[in-house]
CSV table of C-alpha atoms and ligand atoms in Angstrom, one decimal:
chain,number,residue,atom,x,y,z
A,1,MET,CA,0.4,-11.5,33.4
A,2,SER,CA,-2.2,-8.6,34.0
A,3,LYS,CA,0.2,-5.8,35.0
A,4,MET,CA,2.3,-3.6,32.7
A,5,ARG,CA,5.1,-1.0,33.2
A,6,ALA,CA,4.0,2.4,32.3
A,7,ALA,CA,5.7,5.9,32.4
A,8,VAL,CA,3.0,8.0,33.8
A,9,LEU,CA,3.0,11.9,33.9
A,10,LYS,CA,1.7,12.9,37.3
A,11,GLY,CA,2.1,16.6,36.9
A,12,ILE,CA,4.2,19.1,35.1
A,13,GLY,CA,7.8,17.9,35.1
A,14,ASN,CA,6.9,14.7,37.0
A,15,ILE,CA,7.1,11.4,35.2
A,16,GLU,CA,7.2,8.3,37.2
A,17,MET,CA,7.2,4.5,36.4
A,18,GLU,CA,4.3,2.5,37.6
A,19,ASP,CA,2.8,-0.9,37.6
A,20,ARG,CA,-0.7,-0.6,35.8
A,21,GLU,CA,-3.4,-3.0,34.9
A,22,ILE,CA,-3.1,-4.0,31.3
A,23,PRO,CA,-6.3,-2.2,29.5
A,24,THR,CA,-9.2,-4.6,28.7
A,25,ILE,CA,-10.6,-4.0,25.3
A,26,GLY,CA,-14.1,-3.9,24.1
A,27,ALA,CA,-15.8,-4.2,20.7
A,28,GLY,CA,-14.1,-2.5,17.9
A,29,GLU,CA,-10.8,-1.9,19.9
A,30,VAL,CA,-7.4,-3.6,19.8
A,31,LEU,CA,-4.7,-4.1,22.3
A,32,VAL,CA,-1.3,-3.0,20.9
A,33,LYS,CA,2.0,-4.0,22.5
A,34,SER,CA,4.0,-0.8,22.1
A,35,MET,CA,7.4,-1.3,20.8
A,36,VAL,CA,9.0,2.0,20.3
A,37,GLY,CA,7.6,5.6,20.9
A,38,GLY,CA,9.0,8.9,19.9
A,39,ILE,CA,9.1,12.2,21.9
A,40,CYS,CA,7.3,14.9,19.8
A,41,GLY,CA,7.9,18.7,20.3
A,42,THR,CA,4.4,18.7,21.7
A,43,ASP,CA,5.3,16.2,24.3
A,44,ILE,CA,8.2,18.5,25.4
A,45,GLU,CA,5.6,21.2,26.1
A,46,ARG,CA,3.2,18.8,27.8
A,47,MET,CA,5.9,17.4,30.1
A,48,TRP,CA,7.7,20.8,31.1
A,49,ARG,CA,5.2,23.6,30.5
A,50,THR,CA,1.6,23.0,29.8
A,51,GLY,CA,0.8,19.5,31.2
A,52,THR,CA,-1.7,17.2,29.6
A,53,TRP,CA,-5.7,17.5,29.8
A,54,LYS,CA,-5.7,15.5,33.1
A,55,PHE,CA,-3.2,14.0,35.4
A,56,PRO,CA,-2.3,11.2,35.6
A,57,THR,CA,-1.7,10.4,31.9
A,58,ILE,CA,0.5,8.0,30.1
A,59,LEU,CA,2.3,10.2,27.5
A,60,GLY,CA,3.2,9.1,24.0
A,61,HIS,CA,1.2,9.5,20.7
A,62,GLU,CA,4.0,8.7,18.2
A,63,PHE,CA,4.4,4.9,18.5
A,64,ALA,CA,4.4,1.6,16.6
A,65,GLY,CA,3.6,-1.8,17.9
A,66,ILE,CA,2.3,-5.2,17.5
A,67,VAL,CA,-1.6,-6.2,17.9
A,68,THR,CA,-1.9,-8.8,20.5
A,69,MET,CA,-5.7,-8.9,20.8
A,70,THR,CA,-8.7,-7.8,18.9
A,71,GLY,CA,-12.2,-7.1,20.1
A,72,GLU,CA,-15.5,-8.2,18.7
A,73,GLY,CA,-16.1,-6.9,15.1
A,74,VAL,CA,-12.5,-5.9,14.4
A,75,THR,CA,-11.5,-6.6,10.6
A,76,ASN,CA,-8.7,-4.5,9.6
A,77,VAL,CA,-6.0,-6.3,11.7
A,78,VAL,CA,-5.3,-9.6,13.4
A,79,PRO,CA,-3.1,-10.5,16.4
A,80,GLY,CA,0.7,-10.3,15.4
A,81,ASP,CA,0.1,-7.5,12.8
A,82,HIS,CA,2.7,-4.8,13.0
A,83,VAL,CA,0.9,-1.4,13.2
A,84,VAL,CA,1.4,2.3,13.6
A,85,VAL,CA,-1.0,4.4,15.6
A,86,ASN,CA,-3.1,7.4,14.5
A,87,PRO,CA,-3.4,9.0,18.0
A,88,MET,CA,-6.4,11.2,17.1
A,89,LEU,CA,-9.6,9.4,17.7
A,90,THR,CA,-12.4,11.4,16.1
A,91,CYS,CA,-16.1,11.4,16.7
A,92,GLY,CA,-17.1,10.3,13.1
A,93,VAL,CA,-20.5,12.1,13.2
A,94,CYS,CA,-19.8,15.9,13.5
A,95,ARG,CA,-20.2,17.9,10.3
A,96,TYR,CA,-16.3,17.8,9.7
A,97,CYS,CA,-15.9,14.1,10.2
A,98,ARG,CA,-18.8,13.6,7.9
A,99,SER,CA,-17.2,15.8,5.4
A,100,GLY,CA,-13.9,13.9,5.4
A,101,HIS,CA,-12.0,16.5,7.5
A,102,GLN,CA,-11.6,14.5,10.8
A,103,ASN,CA,-8.6,16.8,11.7
A,104,MET,CA,-11.3,19.4,12.3
A,105,CYS,CA,-13.4,17.1,14.5
A,106,VAL,CA,-15.3,19.1,17.4
A,107,GLU,CA,-15.2,16.1,19.7
A,108,TYR,CA,-11.9,14.3,19.6
A,109,ASP,CA,-9.8,12.2,21.9
A,110,TYR,CA,-6.0,12.2,21.6
A,111,LEU,CA,-3.8,9.4,22.8
A,112,GLY,CA,-0.9,10.6,25.2
A,113,SER,CA,-2.7,13.9,26.1
A,114,ARG,CA,-6.5,13.5,26.7
A,115,SER,CA,-6.3,9.7,27.4
A,116,ASP,CA,-3.3,7.2,27.8
A,117,GLY,CA,-0.7,6.8,25.1
A,118,GLY,CA,2.2,4.7,24.2
A,119,TYR,CA,4.8,5.0,26.9
A,120,ALA,CA,3.4,1.8,28.4
A,121,GLN,CA,3.9,-1.8,27.5
A,122,PHE,CA,0.3,-2.0,26.2
A,123,ALA,CA,-2.3,0.6,24.9
A,124,LYS,CA,-5.9,0.2,24.0
A,125,ILE,CA,-6.8,1.7,20.7
A,126,ALA,CA,-9.8,1.9,18.4
A,127,ALA,CA,-9.2,-0.5,15.6
A,128,LYS,CA,-9.9,2.2,13.0
A,129,ASN,CA,-6.8,4.0,14.4
A,130,VAL,CA,-4.3,1.5,13.8
A,131,ILE,CA,-2.8,1.0,10.3
A,132,LYS,CA,-1.0,-2.1,9.3
A,133,LEU,CA,2.9,-1.9,8.6
A,134,PRO,CA,5.1,-4.0,6.4
A,135,GLU,CA,6.9,-6.5,8.8
A,136,ASP,CA,10.3,-5.6,7.7
A,137,LEU,CA,9.9,-2.0,8.6
A,138,PRO,CA,11.9,-1.5,11.9
A,139,PHE,CA,9.9,-0.3,14.9
A,140,ASP,CA,12.2,2.7,15.5
A,141,ILE,CA,11.8,4.0,12.0
A,142,ALA,CA,8.1,3.2,12.1
A,143,SER,CA,7.6,5.4,15.3
A,144,THR,CA,8.5,8.4,13.1
A,145,ILE,CA,5.5,7.9,10.8
A,146,ASP,CA,3.3,10.4,12.7
A,147,PRO,CA,5.7,13.4,12.4
A,148,LEU,CA,6.2,12.5,8.8
A,149,VAL,CA,2.5,12.4,8.1
A,150,ILE,CA,2.3,15.9,9.8
A,151,GLY,CA,4.9,17.1,7.2
A,152,ILE,CA,3.0,15.4,4.3
A,153,HIS,CA,-0.2,17.1,5.3
A,154,THR,CA,1.6,20.5,5.6
A,155,LEU,CA,3.0,20.2,2.1
A,156,THR,CA,-0.3,19.5,0.7
A,157,LYS,CA,-1.3,23.0,1.7
A,158,ALA,CA,1.8,24.4,0.2
A,159,ASP,CA,1.2,23.6,-3.4
A,160,ILE,CA,4.7,23.2,-4.4
A,161,GLN,CA,5.4,23.6,-8.1
A,162,PRO,CA,8.4,22.3,-10.1
A,163,ASN,CA,11.6,24.1,-9.2
A,164,ASN,CA,9.9,26.4,-6.6
A,165,THR,CA,12.3,27.9,-4.0
A,166,VAL,CA,11.3,26.6,-0.6
A,167,CYS,CA,12.3,27.9,2.8
A,168,ILE,CA,11.7,25.6,5.9
A,169,MET,CA,11.9,27.5,9.2
A,170,GLY,CA,13.1,25.0,12.0
A,171,ALA,CA,15.1,21.8,11.4
A,172,GLY,CA,13.4,19.6,14.0
A,173,PRO,CA,12.2,16.2,13.0
A,174,ILE,CA,9.2,17.7,11.1
A,175,GLY,CA,11.3,20.3,9.3
A,176,ASN,CA,13.8,17.6,8.2
A,177,PHE,CA,10.9,15.4,6.9
A,178,MET,CA,9.6,18.4,5.0
A,179,ILE,CA,13.0,19.2,3.5
A,180,GLN,CA,13.0,15.7,2.0
A,181,LEU,CA,9.4,15.8,1.0
A,182,ALA,CA,9.8,19.2,-0.7
A,183,LYS,CA,12.5,17.6,-3.0
A,184,ILE,CA,10.2,14.8,-3.8
A,185,TYR,CA,7.5,17.2,-4.7
A,186,GLY,CA,9.8,18.9,-7.2
A,187,ALA,CA,11.2,21.8,-5.3
A,188,GLY,CA,14.3,23.6,-6.6
A,189,LYS,CA,16.4,25.3,-3.9
A,190,VAL,CA,15.5,24.4,-0.5
A,191,PHE,CA,16.6,26.6,2.4
A,192,ALA,CA,16.7,25.3,6.0
A,193,VAL,CA,16.8,27.8,8.7
A,194,ASP,CA,17.6,27.0,12.4
A,195,LEU,CA,19.5,28.5,15.4
A,196,MET,CA,21.8,25.5,15.9
A,197,ASP,CA,24.6,24.4,13.7
A,198,GLU,CA,24.1,20.7,14.5
A,199,LYS,CA,20.3,21.0,13.4
A,200,LEU,CA,21.6,22.4,10.1
A,201,GLU,CA,24.1,19.6,9.6
A,202,CYS,CA,21.3,17.4,9.8
A,203,ALA,CA,19.2,19.4,7.4
A,204,LYS,CA,22.0,19.2,5.0
A,205,LYS,CA,21.8,15.2,5.3
A,206,SER,CA,18.0,15.7,4.5
A,207,GLY,CA,18.9,17.4,1.2
A,208,ALA,CA,18.7,21.1,1.9
A,209,ASP,CA,20.7,23.1,-0.5
A,210,PHE,CA,21.3,26.2,1.9
A,211,CYS,CA,21.5,26.0,5.6
A,212,VAL,CA,21.1,29.4,7.4
A,213,ASN,CA,22.0,29.8,11.1
A,214,ILE,CA,20.1,33.0,11.9
A,215,THR,CA,22.3,33.6,14.9
A,216,LYS,CA,25.1,34.1,12.5
A,217,GLU,CA,23.7,35.2,9.2
A,218,ASN,CA,21.0,37.5,7.9
A,219,LEU,CA,18.3,35.4,6.6
A,220,PHE,CA,16.8,37.9,4.2
A,221,ASP,CA,20.1,38.7,2.6
A,222,VAL,CA,21.1,35.1,2.0
A,223,ILE,CA,17.9,34.3,0.4
A,224,GLU,CA,17.8,37.5,-1.6
A,225,LYS,CA,21.4,36.8,-2.8
A,226,GLU,CA,20.7,33.1,-3.8
A,227,THR,CA,17.3,33.8,-5.6
A,228,GLY,CA,18.3,37.1,-7.4
A,229,GLY,CA,15.9,38.9,-5.3
A,230,LEU,CA,12.8,36.7,-6.1
A,231,MET,CA,12.8,35.2,-2.6
A,232,ALA,CA,10.9,32.0,-1.5
A,233,ASP,CA,7.9,30.7,-3.5
A,234,VAL,CA,6.9,28.7,-0.5
A,235,VAL,CA,7.8,29.2,3.2
A,236,ILE,CA,6.9,26.8,5.9
A,237,GLU,CA,7.0,27.7,9.6
A,238,SER,CA,7.8,24.5,11.6
A,239,ALA,CA,9.9,26.1,14.3
A,240,GLY,CA,7.0,27.2,16.5
A,241,ALA,CA,8.9,30.5,17.2
A,242,PRO,CA,7.4,34.1,17.1
A,243,GLN,CA,10.7,35.3,15.3
A,244,ALA,CA,10.3,32.4,12.7
A,245,VAL,CA,6.6,33.5,12.1
A,246,GLU,CA,7.8,37.0,11.2
A,247,ASN,CA,10.8,35.7,9.1
A,248,SER,CA,8.3,33.6,7.2
A,249,ILE,CA,6.3,36.5,5.9
A,250,LEU,CA,9.7,38.6,5.4
A,251,VAL,CA,11.3,36.0,3.1
A,252,ALA,CA,8.2,34.9,1.0
A,253,GLY,CA,8.3,36.3,-2.5
A,254,LYS,CA,5.5,38.0,-4.4
A,255,GLN,CA,2.4,35.8,-4.6
A,256,GLY,CA,4.1,33.3,-2.4
A,257,ARG,CA,2.6,30.7,0.0
A,258,VAL,CA,3.3,30.6,3.6
A,259,VAL,CA,2.1,27.6,5.6
A,260,PHE,CA,2.1,27.9,9.5
A,261,MET,CA,2.4,24.6,11.2
A,262,GLY,CA,4.7,25.3,14.2
A,263,THR,CA,2.9,26.0,17.7
A,264,PRO,CA,4.5,29.0,19.3
A,265,HIS,CA,2.8,28.5,22.7
A,266,ARG,CA,3.1,32.3,23.3
A,267,ASP,CA,2.1,35.5,21.8
A,268,VAL,CA,3.4,36.4,18.3
A,269,THR,CA,4.0,40.0,17.3
A,270,ILE,CA,4.7,41.0,13.7
A,271,ALA,CA,6.1,44.3,12.8
A,272,ASP,CA,3.8,46.5,10.9
A,273,LYS,CA,6.0,46.8,7.7
A,274,VAL,CA,6.5,42.9,7.7
A,275,PHE,CA,2.7,42.5,8.2
A,276,GLU,CA,2.1,44.7,5.2
A,277,GLY,CA,4.1,42.3,3.1
A,278,ILE,CA,1.0,39.8,3.3
A,279,LEU,CA,-1.0,42.5,1.4
A,280,ARG,CA,1.7,44.1,-0.8
A,281,LYS,CA,3.0,40.7,-1.9
A,282,GLU,CA,-0.4,39.1,-2.1
A,283,LEU,CA,0.7,36.2,0.0
A,284,THR,CA,-1.5,33.2,0.4
A,285,VAL,CA,-1.2,32.3,4.2
A,286,ARG,CA,-2.5,28.8,5.5
A,287,GLY,CA,-2.5,26.9,8.5
A,288,SER,CA,-2.0,23.0,8.7
A,289,TRP,CA,-3.3,20.9,11.5
A,290,CYS,CA,-2.5,17.1,11.9
A,291,TYR,CA,-3.3,14.9,9.1
A,292,ASP,CA,-6.1,13.8,6.7
A,293,TYR,CA,-7.8,10.4,7.1
A,294,LYS,CA,-9.4,10.1,3.7
A,295,GLU,CA,-7.9,7.9,1.2
A,296,LEU,CA,-8.5,10.1,-1.9
A,297,PRO,CA,-7.1,12.2,-3.7
A,298,MET,CA,-4.1,10.8,-1.5
A,299,ASP,CA,-3.8,8.6,1.5
A,300,GLU,CA,-1.4,10.6,3.8
A,301,TRP,CA,-0.6,7.8,6.2
A,302,ARG,CA,0.0,5.2,3.6
A,303,THR,CA,2.2,7.6,1.6
A,304,GLY,CA,4.3,8.1,4.8
A,305,ILE,CA,4.5,4.3,5.4
A,306,ASP,CA,5.5,3.8,1.8
A,307,TYR,CA,8.1,6.5,1.7
A,308,LEU,CA,9.9,5.2,4.8
A,309,HIS,CA,9.6,1.6,3.8
A,310,SER,CA,11.0,2.3,0.2
A,311,GLY,CA,13.8,4.5,1.7
A,312,LYS,CA,12.6,7.5,-0.3
A,313,ILE,CA,12.3,9.3,3.0
A,314,LYS,CA,15.1,8.8,5.6
A,315,ALA,CA,14.7,9.0,9.3
A,316,ASP,CA,17.8,7.3,10.7
A,317,HIS,CA,19.8,10.5,10.7
A,318,LEU,CA,17.2,12.2,12.7
A,319,ILE,CA,17.4,9.8,15.6
A,320,THR,CA,19.9,11.2,18.1
A,321,HIS,CA,19.0,9.6,21.5
A,322,ARG,CA,17.5,6.1,22.5
A,323,PHE,CA,16.2,5.3,25.9
A,324,SER,CA,14.5,2.3,27.5
A,325,LEU,CA,10.9,2.8,28.9
A,326,GLU,CA,12.4,2.7,32.5
A,327,GLU,CA,14.7,5.6,31.6
A,328,ALA,CA,11.7,7.8,30.3
A,329,ASP,CA,12.6,10.5,32.9
A,330,LYS,CA,16.1,10.6,31.4
A,331,ALA,CA,14.9,10.9,27.8
A,332,PHE,CA,12.7,14.0,29.0
A,333,GLU,CA,15.9,15.7,30.7
A,334,VAL,CA,17.6,15.5,27.4
A,335,VAL,CA,14.9,17.6,25.8
A,336,LYS,CA,14.1,19.9,28.8
A,337,THR,CA,16.5,22.8,27.7
A,338,ARG,CA,17.2,23.4,24.1
A,339,ASP,CA,21.0,24.2,24.7
A,340,LYS,CA,22.3,20.9,23.7
A,341,TYR,CA,21.6,19.2,20.4
A,342,PHE,CA,19.0,16.6,20.2
A,343,ASN,CA,16.6,15.8,17.2
A,344,LYS,CA,14.4,12.6,17.4
A,345,VAL,CA,14.4,11.1,20.8
A,346,LEU,CA,13.0,7.5,21.1
A,347,ILE,CA,11.8,5.4,23.9
A,348,TYR,CA,12.2,1.8,23.5
A,349,VAL,CA,9.1,0.5,25.2
A,350,SER,CA,9.1,-3.3,24.5
A,351,GLU,CA,11.9,-3.3,21.8
A,352,ASN,CA,15.4,-4.0,23.0
A,353,LEU,CA,17.7,-1.0,22.8
A,354,PRO,CA,20.2,-1.6,20.0
A,355,VAL,CA,23.7,-2.4,21.2
B,1,LIG,N1,0.2,21.8,13.2
B,1,LIG,C1,0.4,20.5,13.7
B,1,LIG,O1,-0.5,19.8,13.3
B,1,LIG,C2,1.6,20.2,14.5
B,1,LIG,C3,1.8,18.7,14.8
B,1,LIG,C4,2.8,18.4,15.6
B,1,LIG,C5,3.9,19.4,15.9
B,1,LIG,N2,3.6,20.6,15.7
B,1,LIG,C6,4.5,21.7,15.9
B,1,LIG,O2,5.5,21.8,14.8
B,1,LIG,C7,6.6,22.3,15.2
B,1,LIG,C8,7.8,21.4,14.6
B,1,LIG,O3,7.7,20.2,15.4
B,1,LIG,P1,9.2,19.4,15.7
B,1,LIG,O4,8.9,18.1,16.5
B,1,LIG,O5,10.1,19.4,14.5
B,1,LIG,O6,9.8,20.5,16.7
B,1,LIG,P2,11.2,20.8,17.3
B,1,LIG,O7,11.0,21.7,18.5
B,1,LIG,O8,11.9,19.6,17.5
B,1,LIG,O9,11.8,21.7,16.2
B,1,LIG,C9,11.8,23.1,16.1
B,1,LIG,C10,13.1,23.7,15.6
B,1,LIG,O10,13.0,25.0,15.4
B,1,LIG,C11,14.2,25.7,15.7
B,1,LIG,N3,13.9,27.1,16.0
B,1,LIG,C12,13.6,27.6,17.1
B,1,LIG,N4,13.5,29.0,17.1
B,1,LIG,C13,13.8,29.2,15.7
B,1,LIG,C14,13.8,30.4,14.9
B,1,LIG,N5,13.5,31.6,15.4
B,1,LIG,N6,14.2,30.3,13.5
B,1,LIG,C15,14.4,29.1,13.1
B,1,LIG,N7,14.3,28.0,13.8
B,1,LIG,C16,14.0,28.1,15.0
B,1,LIG,C17,14.7,24.8,16.9
B,1,LIG,O11,16.1,24.9,17.1
B,1,LIG,C18,14.3,23.4,16.5
B,1,LIG,O12,15.4,22.7,15.8
B,1,LIG,C19,6.7,22.4,16.8
B,1,LIG,O13,6.2,23.7,17.1
B,1,LIG,C20,5.5,21.5,17.1
B,1,LIG,O14,4.8,21.8,18.3
B,1,LIG,C21,2.6,21.0,15.0
B,2,LIG,ZN1,3.8,14.4,17.5
B,3,LIG,ZN1,-16.0,14.7,14.6
């Protein structure tokens, strides 16, 4: 068998199934049989609005699978190993890579955007970018490790202290992981904010103490009432919405921390009185990008795997839709407009759909 099925993005909004050659691997690379891949918020943009770096591209950067072949010099995995894929391939030699900050790499490749990703039966990957999984971790759950690790990295920037009030803007998959993580890291009250009741019901299952639908309630008033006017010690923007950016500054308490990780994909304007809050409240404002690769002081990827494997973090309740690889176009129709509820949408590439 030298051909494989692949869902190929040929232009904005145009994904088609094709027979492709199975990639041949070289030294330091592995061939991974892709089992399950998730659709990320960024894939929705790539599919429907921005496109990928070049067409055609096989989408999919959040995926887990089985190593089927290893190239010369590969020592970290053997054929048969279950793995999750870190989709960001960094150069290893720039000043940021050499300083242990690979997420700042100046010359990186990214599976499913700059080069082919996991919505195909097989993917060629640098061995250093696959991480071994416990064999009893189901592939659908394992495919959510990437967004979980994004959340873990974001929370390292938030410096949550015991009993801190935390407000998470946006109850998408990453927001839901961060609600759960905030509780693990010792948060007190956790507020989840979204525009949709179904998303907030999901946030409740993730452990949010207060769920605020800002189309129905005034966010500032709710948090003011519930915190006795102290507001939030930590605010995370994971909605990628200009309104949520402004609200993040608005609801942060004095000397609070605000972490921006959502990608708005459009201009953000902030009212002058709200902006002044950064100064007057002496806020710490930080950005968060992807994940760390270093193992000390904490290994973000191993932590994500362990949390899901132990059940400390739950992903089941986030999965709303499941499609086969042949139905990739249908999967992207579900996420095209945001008027109907979805959360994590999975594509079962080689794994059978559950009955
Ligand atoms: N910084 C990074 O490294 C990184 C990595 C991956 C994804 N992202 C971005 O992080 C964000 C979260 O990812 P996701 O996959 O969970 O996204 P998602 O699109 O599934 O979830 C975003 C949620 O925000 C809600 N929302 C929209 N407008 C809102 C508003 N004004 N106030 C409150 N909630 C609002 C939506 O209803 C949705 O539930 C996205 O913007 C994504 O592009 C960033
Ligand atoms: Zn992603
Ligand atoms: Zn680099």
